Each structure stands twice: as structure tokens, then as C-alpha cells.
Amino acid sequence: MTREMKLMVAAALGLAMVAGGAAYAYAYQDAAAQLRASGQAGEQADGYMGVVGSAPANIRSQVEQINIQRRAAYTQLAQQRGVTIEEAAAATACQIFAGRIGAGQYYRLPDGVWRQRNGNEPVPRPSHCG
Amino acid sequence: MIHHSLKRKVRDATHRLMARSWGRTGKGIVALAGVGLAGGCVQVTAPERPIEINLNINIRQEVVVRLQQDAQELIRNNEGIF
């Protein structure tokens, strides 16, 4: 193998790693948004994501991963403000329902029924939002 | 020769005695262990009431309203999971 070929291989490998890393970061950053867009997961009034219908195992595990991280964030906020984790989560749900659910995406109020946002019609806010 | 066979008889008898007494002790240990295990068992019974999913449990509305600013920041600082 000539010196040039070695350099080319190294460059290609480097490029692939950078591209892969960027793709991973992109996918990770938008995990919740992508799940909502897939129509297989939606937002719940309790501040967590839920699986819509009988989603495949990979969707279920992604939802679970997000919920674990959300719970950690809610726990931290709850401790800072001296409130319960449920309250921190429910408060965040108000913001999620107000601005994160896109057209045609799913949400679930305390009645337990999954509903789809109809176009750009406003999403009803959970009653606890005041 | 006689001496030799006598020695063997004594040795065999000793072995039988040891085997018998060990057998008894062994059974005793097993029995004791059984009692210990039964005594240490944790009885798990199903809860009397069914598990209900109630999204409104433990939520004070005024707290939720007060937390809106914090919730907004929480989402902004954790884009990937919201």
C-alpha cells in the first residue's frame, strides 16, 4: 500500500466517524420529536410520553428511555422547588401541550383516550394547567 | 495374617459407624435448613385494590401554575427529551 492510499483510507475513516457522530447526535437530540412524528408515541397529561396502540418493541424502549430522563429532570425541579415529582411533571405537561404537539400528532388527557391533533387546531390543555 | 484381618475388621466397623452417625447428622442439618428457609419466606400477596391509573393524583393546581416558568426552562434546557 502506497503512502497516498494509506492517507486516503485514514481520511475516509475519519470522515465516516464524524458523519456517524453527527447523525447520532442529530437522532438523539430529536428523539422525542421523532417519536411524536412517527405517530406511534404521543404526549400524556402526566408529563411523560406514551405508546400509541401496539407499537413495536424498539419504539416502546425509546419511549421508556425518554421517560427515564424526563423523570430525572422532573425530580431535580421538584427538589429545587419543594414540590412533588408529579407536580413538576404535570406543570411541564402544560408547556408540552401548549407548544410541542404538531399537526396530526397524538396526545392523551386524563381520560386515557389517545387523540390526534386536527391540523393546527389548538390542543386542549389538561385541566390541572388552570 | 490374623493380625492383619483383625485390623481390617476393626477399620470396616469404624467406617460403618462413622457413616451411620454422619447420615443422622446430615439429615438433621437438612431438616434444620428446611425450617430456616420456611421461617424466612416472605409472603407476597396481591394488593387488595386494583392498581388504578389516575393522572390527577397528588397535583395541587396552584403549584402547577406557579411552576410554568420553570417548566419552560426545563424544556429549553433538555431539547432532546421534550
mmCIF file of C-alpha atoms in Angstrom:
data_model
loop_
_atom_site.group_PDB
_atom_site.id
_atom_site.type_symbol
_atom_site.label_atom_id
_atom_site.label_comp_id
_atom_site.label_asym_id
_atom_site.label_seq_id
_atom_site.Cartn_x
_atom_site.Cartn_y
_atom_site.Cartn_z
ATOM 1 C CA MET A 1 0.000 0.000 0.000
ATOM 2 C CA THR A 2 1.400 3.338 -1.005
ATOM 3 C CA ARG A 3 1.583 6.319 1.325
ATOM 4 C CA GLU A 4 -1.187 8.093 -0.617
ATOM 5 C CA MET A 5 -3.557 5.142 -0.355
ATOM 6 C CA LYS A 6 -2.976 4.913 3.387
ATOM 7 C CA LEU A 7 -3.740 8.610 3.754
ATOM 8 C CA MET A 8 -6.924 8.254 1.720
ATOM 9 C CA VAL A 9 -8.150 5.350 3.827
ATOM 10 C CA ALA A 10 -7.429 7.270 7.017
ATOM 11 C CA ALA A 11 -9.253 10.333 5.697
ATOM 12 C CA ALA A 12 -12.273 8.264 4.637
ATOM 13 C CA LEU A 13 -12.402 6.596 8.054
ATOM 14 C CA GLY A 14 -12.182 9.960 9.804
ATOM 15 C CA LEU A 15 -14.960 11.385 7.658
ATOM 16 C CA ALA A 16 -17.205 8.379 8.289
ATOM 17 C CA MET A 17 -16.712 8.729 12.041
ATOM 18 C CA VAL A 18 -17.532 12.442 12.022
ATOM 19 C CA ALA A 19 -20.618 11.877 9.853
ATOM 20 C CA GLY A 20 -21.741 8.992 12.045
ATOM 21 C CA GLY A 21 -21.275 11.044 15.194
ATOM 22 C CA ALA A 22 -23.237 13.950 13.744
ATOM 23 C CA ALA A 23 -26.048 11.643 12.630
ATOM 24 C CA TYR A 24 -26.155 10.062 16.086
ATOM 25 C CA ALA A 25 -26.231 13.455 17.811
ATOM 26 C CA TYR A 26 -28.995 14.612 15.465
ATOM 27 C CA ALA A 27 -31.072 11.488 16.040
ATOM 28 C CA TYR A 28 -30.558 11.689 19.791
ATOM 29 C CA GLN A 29 -31.389 15.402 20.037
ATOM 30 C CA ASP A 30 -34.675 14.945 18.261
ATOM 31 C CA ALA A 31 -35.654 11.625 19.785
ATOM 32 C CA ALA A 32 -38.879 12.909 21.365
ATOM 33 C CA ALA A 33 -39.878 14.944 18.303
ATOM 34 C CA GLN A 34 -39.214 11.981 16.016
ATOM 35 C CA LEU A 35 -41.264 9.671 18.208
ATOM 36 C CA ARG A 36 -44.194 12.113 18.123
ATOM 37 C CA ALA A 37 -43.838 12.474 14.348
ATOM 38 C CA SER A 38 -43.867 8.689 13.896
ATOM 39 C CA GLY A 39 -47.447 8.567 15.180
ATOM 40 C CA GLN A 40 -46.521 5.596 17.370
ATOM 41 C CA ALA A 41 -45.954 7.652 20.500
ATOM 42 C CA GLY A 42 -47.581 10.731 21.964
ATOM 43 C CA GLU A 43 -47.653 13.137 24.867
ATOM 44 C CA GLN A 44 -49.583 12.496 28.073
ATOM 45 C CA ALA A 45 -51.085 14.938 30.560
ATOM 46 C CA ASP A 46 -48.837 13.476 33.274
ATOM 47 C CA GLY A 47 -45.700 14.866 31.585
ATOM 48 C CA TYR A 48 -44.494 11.586 30.126
ATOM 49 C CA MET A 49 -44.622 10.067 26.665
ATOM 50 C CA GLY A 50 -46.815 7.085 25.950
ATOM 51 C CA VAL A 51 -47.018 4.424 23.275
ATOM 52 C CA VAL A 52 -49.995 4.754 20.932
ATOM 53 C CA GLY A 53 -51.619 1.400 20.235
ATOM 54 C CA SER A 54 -49.405 -1.657 19.851
ATOM 55 C CA ALA A 55 -46.098 -0.101 18.860
ATOM 56 C CA PRO A 56 -43.051 -2.300 18.142
ATOM 57 C CA ALA A 57 -40.511 -3.037 20.859
ATOM 58 C CA ASN A 58 -37.960 -0.512 19.595
ATOM 59 C CA ILE A 59 -40.495 2.324 19.888
ATOM 60 C CA ARG A 60 -41.509 1.170 23.351
ATOM 61 C CA SER A 61 -37.902 1.121 24.533
ATOM 62 C CA GLN A 62 -37.222 4.575 23.083
ATOM 63 C CA VAL A 63 -40.275 5.953 24.888
ATOM 64 C CA GLU A 64 -39.054 4.329 28.088
ATOM 65 C CA GLN A 65 -35.592 5.858 27.683
ATOM 66 C CA ILE A 66 -37.060 9.325 27.235
ATOM 67 C CA ASN A 67 -39.356 8.901 30.213
ATOM 68 C CA ILE A 68 -36.459 7.843 32.441
ATOM 69 C CA GLN A 69 -34.620 11.030 31.504
ATOM 70 C CA ARG A 70 -37.745 13.140 31.936
ATOM 71 C CA ARG A 71 -38.303 11.694 35.376
ATOM 72 C CA ALA A 72 -34.743 12.631 36.334
ATOM 73 C CA ALA A 73 -35.363 16.205 35.146
ATOM 74 C CA TYR A 74 -38.713 16.398 36.986
ATOM 75 C CA THR A 75 -37.125 15.034 40.154
ATOM 76 C CA GLN A 76 -34.469 17.725 40.047
ATOM 77 C CA LEU A 77 -37.027 20.503 39.525
ATOM 78 C CA ALA A 78 -39.244 19.089 42.274
ATOM 79 C CA GLN A 79 -36.359 19.126 44.733
ATOM 80 C CA GLN A 80 -35.379 22.682 43.780
ATOM 81 C CA ARG A 81 -38.896 23.993 44.323
ATOM 82 C CA GLY A 82 -40.060 21.764 47.155
ATOM 83 C CA VAL A 83 -42.939 20.231 45.213
ATOM 84 C CA THR A 84 -43.770 16.647 44.266
ATOM 85 C CA ILE A 85 -42.317 14.979 41.171
ATOM 86 C CA GLU A 86 -45.890 14.572 39.853
ATOM 87 C CA GLU A 87 -46.446 18.313 40.139
ATOM 88 C CA ALA A 88 -43.218 19.169 38.332
ATOM 89 C CA ALA A 89 -44.169 16.669 35.612
ATOM 90 C CA ALA A 90 -47.751 17.927 35.325
ATOM 91 C CA ALA A 91 -46.536 21.535 35.110
ATOM 92 C CA THR A 92 -44.199 20.600 32.270
ATOM 93 C CA ALA A 93 -47.052 18.765 30.538
ATOM 94 C CA CYS A 94 -48.889 22.118 30.297
ATOM 95 C CA GLN A 95 -45.964 23.541 28.323
ATOM 96 C CA ILE A 96 -45.679 20.417 26.170
ATOM 97 C CA PHE A 97 -49.402 20.526 25.341
ATOM 98 C CA ALA A 98 -49.163 24.247 24.582
ATOM 99 C CA GLY A 99 -46.274 24.062 22.150
ATOM 100 C CA ARG A 100 -44.791 20.661 21.324
ATOM 101 C CA ILE A 101 -47.558 18.664 19.712
ATOM 102 C CA GLY A 102 -47.563 19.084 15.938
ATOM 103 C CA ALA A 103 -50.386 18.654 13.441
ATOM 104 C CA GLY A 104 -51.626 15.081 13.329
ATOM 105 C CA GLN A 105 -49.624 14.077 16.414
ATOM 106 C CA TYR A 106 -51.071 12.253 19.400
ATOM 107 C CA TYR A 107 -51.856 13.406 22.939
ATOM 108 C CA ARG A 108 -53.659 11.842 25.886
ATOM 109 C CA LEU A 109 -55.638 13.690 28.554
ATOM 110 C CA PRO A 110 -56.502 12.170 31.950
ATOM 111 C CA ASP A 111 -59.486 10.382 30.364
ATOM 112 C CA GLY A 112 -56.920 7.971 28.916
ATOM 113 C CA VAL A 113 -58.001 8.296 25.287
ATOM 114 C CA TRP A 114 -55.400 8.959 22.581
ATOM 115 C CA ARG A 115 -56.463 11.838 20.329
ATOM 116 C CA GLN A 116 -54.853 13.236 17.243
ATOM 117 C CA ARG A 117 -54.307 16.961 16.856
ATOM 118 C CA ASN A 118 -56.502 18.025 13.969
ATOM 119 C CA GLY A 119 -54.363 20.211 11.706
ATOM 120 C CA ASN A 120 -53.373 23.365 13.528
ATOM 121 C CA GLU A 121 -56.349 23.418 15.851
ATOM 122 C CA PRO A 122 -55.166 24.143 19.387
ATOM 123 C CA VAL A 123 -54.526 21.145 21.618
ATOM 124 C CA PRO A 124 -56.806 21.195 24.695
ATOM 125 C CA ARG A 125 -54.838 21.840 27.864
ATOM 126 C CA PRO A 126 -55.065 19.400 30.747
ATOM 127 C CA SER A 127 -57.472 20.707 33.413
ATOM 128 C CA HIS A 128 -54.691 20.943 36.012
ATOM 129 C CA CYS A 129 -53.000 23.694 33.957
ATOM 130 C CA GLY A 130 -55.516 26.224 35.236
ATOM 131 C CA MET B 1 -2.064 -62.704 58.846
ATOM 132 C CA ILE B 2 -4.641 -62.930 61.631
ATOM 133 C CA HIS B 3 -3.489 -59.669 62.954
ATOM 134 C CA HIS B 4 -3.932 -58.136 59.537
ATOM 135 C CA SER B 5 -7.538 -59.308 59.039
ATOM 136 C CA LEU B 6 -8.462 -58.222 62.561
ATOM 137 C CA LYS B 7 -7.185 -54.755 61.790
ATOM 138 C CA ARG B 8 -9.297 -54.676 58.644
ATOM 139 C CA LYS B 9 -12.420 -55.746 60.564
ATOM 140 C CA VAL B 10 -11.909 -53.007 63.122
ATOM 141 C CA ARG B 11 -11.355 -50.476 60.364
ATOM 142 C CA ASP B 12 -14.534 -51.546 58.485
ATOM 143 C CA ALA B 13 -16.601 -51.377 61.660
ATOM 144 C CA THR B 14 -15.335 -47.876 62.364
ATOM 145 C CA HIS B 15 -16.227 -46.791 58.843
ATOM 146 C CA ARG B 16 -19.764 -48.174 59.196
ATOM 147 C CA LEU B 17 -20.240 -46.386 62.491
ATOM 148 C CA MET B 18 -18.995 -43.092 61.044
ATOM 149 C CA ALA B 19 -21.197 -43.444 58.006
ATOM 150 C CA ARG B 20 -24.255 -44.082 60.158
ATOM 151 C CA SER B 21 -23.646 -41.196 62.522
ATOM 152 C CA TRP B 22 -22.870 -38.834 59.619
ATOM 153 C CA GLY B 23 -26.072 -39.924 57.959
ATOM 154 C CA ARG B 24 -28.047 -38.943 61.024
ATOM 155 C CA THR B 25 -26.254 -35.599 61.452
ATOM 156 C CA GLY B 26 -26.617 -34.885 57.752
ATOM 157 C CA LYS B 27 -30.370 -35.422 57.857
ATOM 158 C CA GLY B 28 -30.534 -33.156 60.884
ATOM 159 C CA ILE B 29 -28.742 -30.369 59.052
ATOM 160 C CA VAL B 30 -31.046 -30.683 56.048
ATOM 161 C CA ALA B 31 -34.093 -30.602 58.312
ATOM 162 C CA LEU B 32 -32.782 -27.516 60.139
ATOM 163 C CA ALA B 33 -32.090 -25.755 56.841
ATOM 164 C CA GLY B 34 -35.619 -26.556 55.726
ATOM 165 C CA VAL B 35 -37.099 -24.996 58.868
ATOM 166 C CA GLY B 36 -34.862 -21.949 58.424
ATOM 167 C CA LEU B 37 -35.977 -21.466 54.830
ATOM 168 C CA ALA B 38 -39.644 -21.834 55.659
ATOM 169 C CA GLY B 39 -39.277 -19.345 58.540
ATOM 170 C CA GLY B 40 -37.516 -16.799 56.291
ATOM 171 C CA CYS B 41 -40.103 -16.924 53.496
ATOM 172 C CA VAL B 42 -41.658 -13.588 52.565
ATOM 173 C CA GLN B 43 -45.310 -13.992 51.801
ATOM 174 C CA VAL B 44 -46.246 -11.991 48.705
ATOM 175 C CA THR B 45 -49.934 -11.408 48.213
ATOM 176 C CA ALA B 46 -51.677 -9.387 45.534
ATOM 177 C CA PRO B 47 -52.852 -5.921 46.625
ATOM 178 C CA GLU B 48 -56.498 -5.825 47.635
ATOM 179 C CA ARG B 49 -57.369 -2.848 45.472
ATOM 180 C CA PRO B 50 -56.645 -2.921 41.722
ATOM 181 C CA ILE B 51 -53.902 -0.598 40.513
ATOM 182 C CA GLU B 52 -55.559 2.483 39.060
ATOM 183 C CA ILE B 53 -54.022 4.985 36.694
ATOM 184 C CA ASN B 54 -55.053 8.424 37.818
ATOM 185 C CA LEU B 55 -53.146 11.254 36.188
ATOM 186 C CA ASN B 56 -54.562 13.824 38.631
ATOM 187 C CA ILE B 57 -53.248 12.247 41.792
ATOM 188 C CA ASN B 58 -51.247 14.469 44.183
ATOM 189 C CA ILE B 59 -51.376 17.547 41.989
ATOM 190 C CA ARG B 60 -52.043 20.961 43.511
ATOM 191 C CA GLN B 61 -53.196 23.255 40.737
ATOM 192 C CA GLU B 62 -51.668 26.415 42.216
ATOM 193 C CA VAL B 63 -48.292 24.664 42.333
ATOM 194 C CA VAL B 64 -48.619 23.640 38.678
ATOM 195 C CA VAL B 65 -49.451 27.234 37.694
ATOM 196 C CA ARG B 66 -46.572 28.600 39.755
ATOM 197 C CA LEU B 67 -44.119 26.201 38.064
ATOM 198 C CA GLN B 68 -44.855 27.249 34.468
ATOM 199 C CA GLN B 69 -41.747 29.425 34.119
ATOM 200 C CA ASP B 70 -39.551 26.609 35.469
ATOM 201 C CA ALA B 71 -41.215 24.099 33.161
ATOM 202 C CA GLN B 72 -40.493 26.289 30.157
ATOM 203 C CA GLU B 73 -36.821 26.485 31.113
ATOM 204 C CA LEU B 74 -36.701 22.750 31.783
ATOM 205 C CA ILE B 75 -37.871 22.044 28.238
ATOM 206 C CA ARG B 76 -35.470 24.600 26.751
ATOM 207 C CA ASN B 77 -32.529 23.055 28.574
ATOM 208 C CA ASN B 78 -33.442 19.464 27.633
ATOM 209 C CA GLU B 79 -34.415 19.728 23.975
ATOM 210 C CA GLY B 80 -33.685 16.076 23.177
ATOM 211 C CA ILE B 81 -36.204 14.605 25.588
ATOM 212 C CA PHE B 82 -39.065 17.079 25.031
#
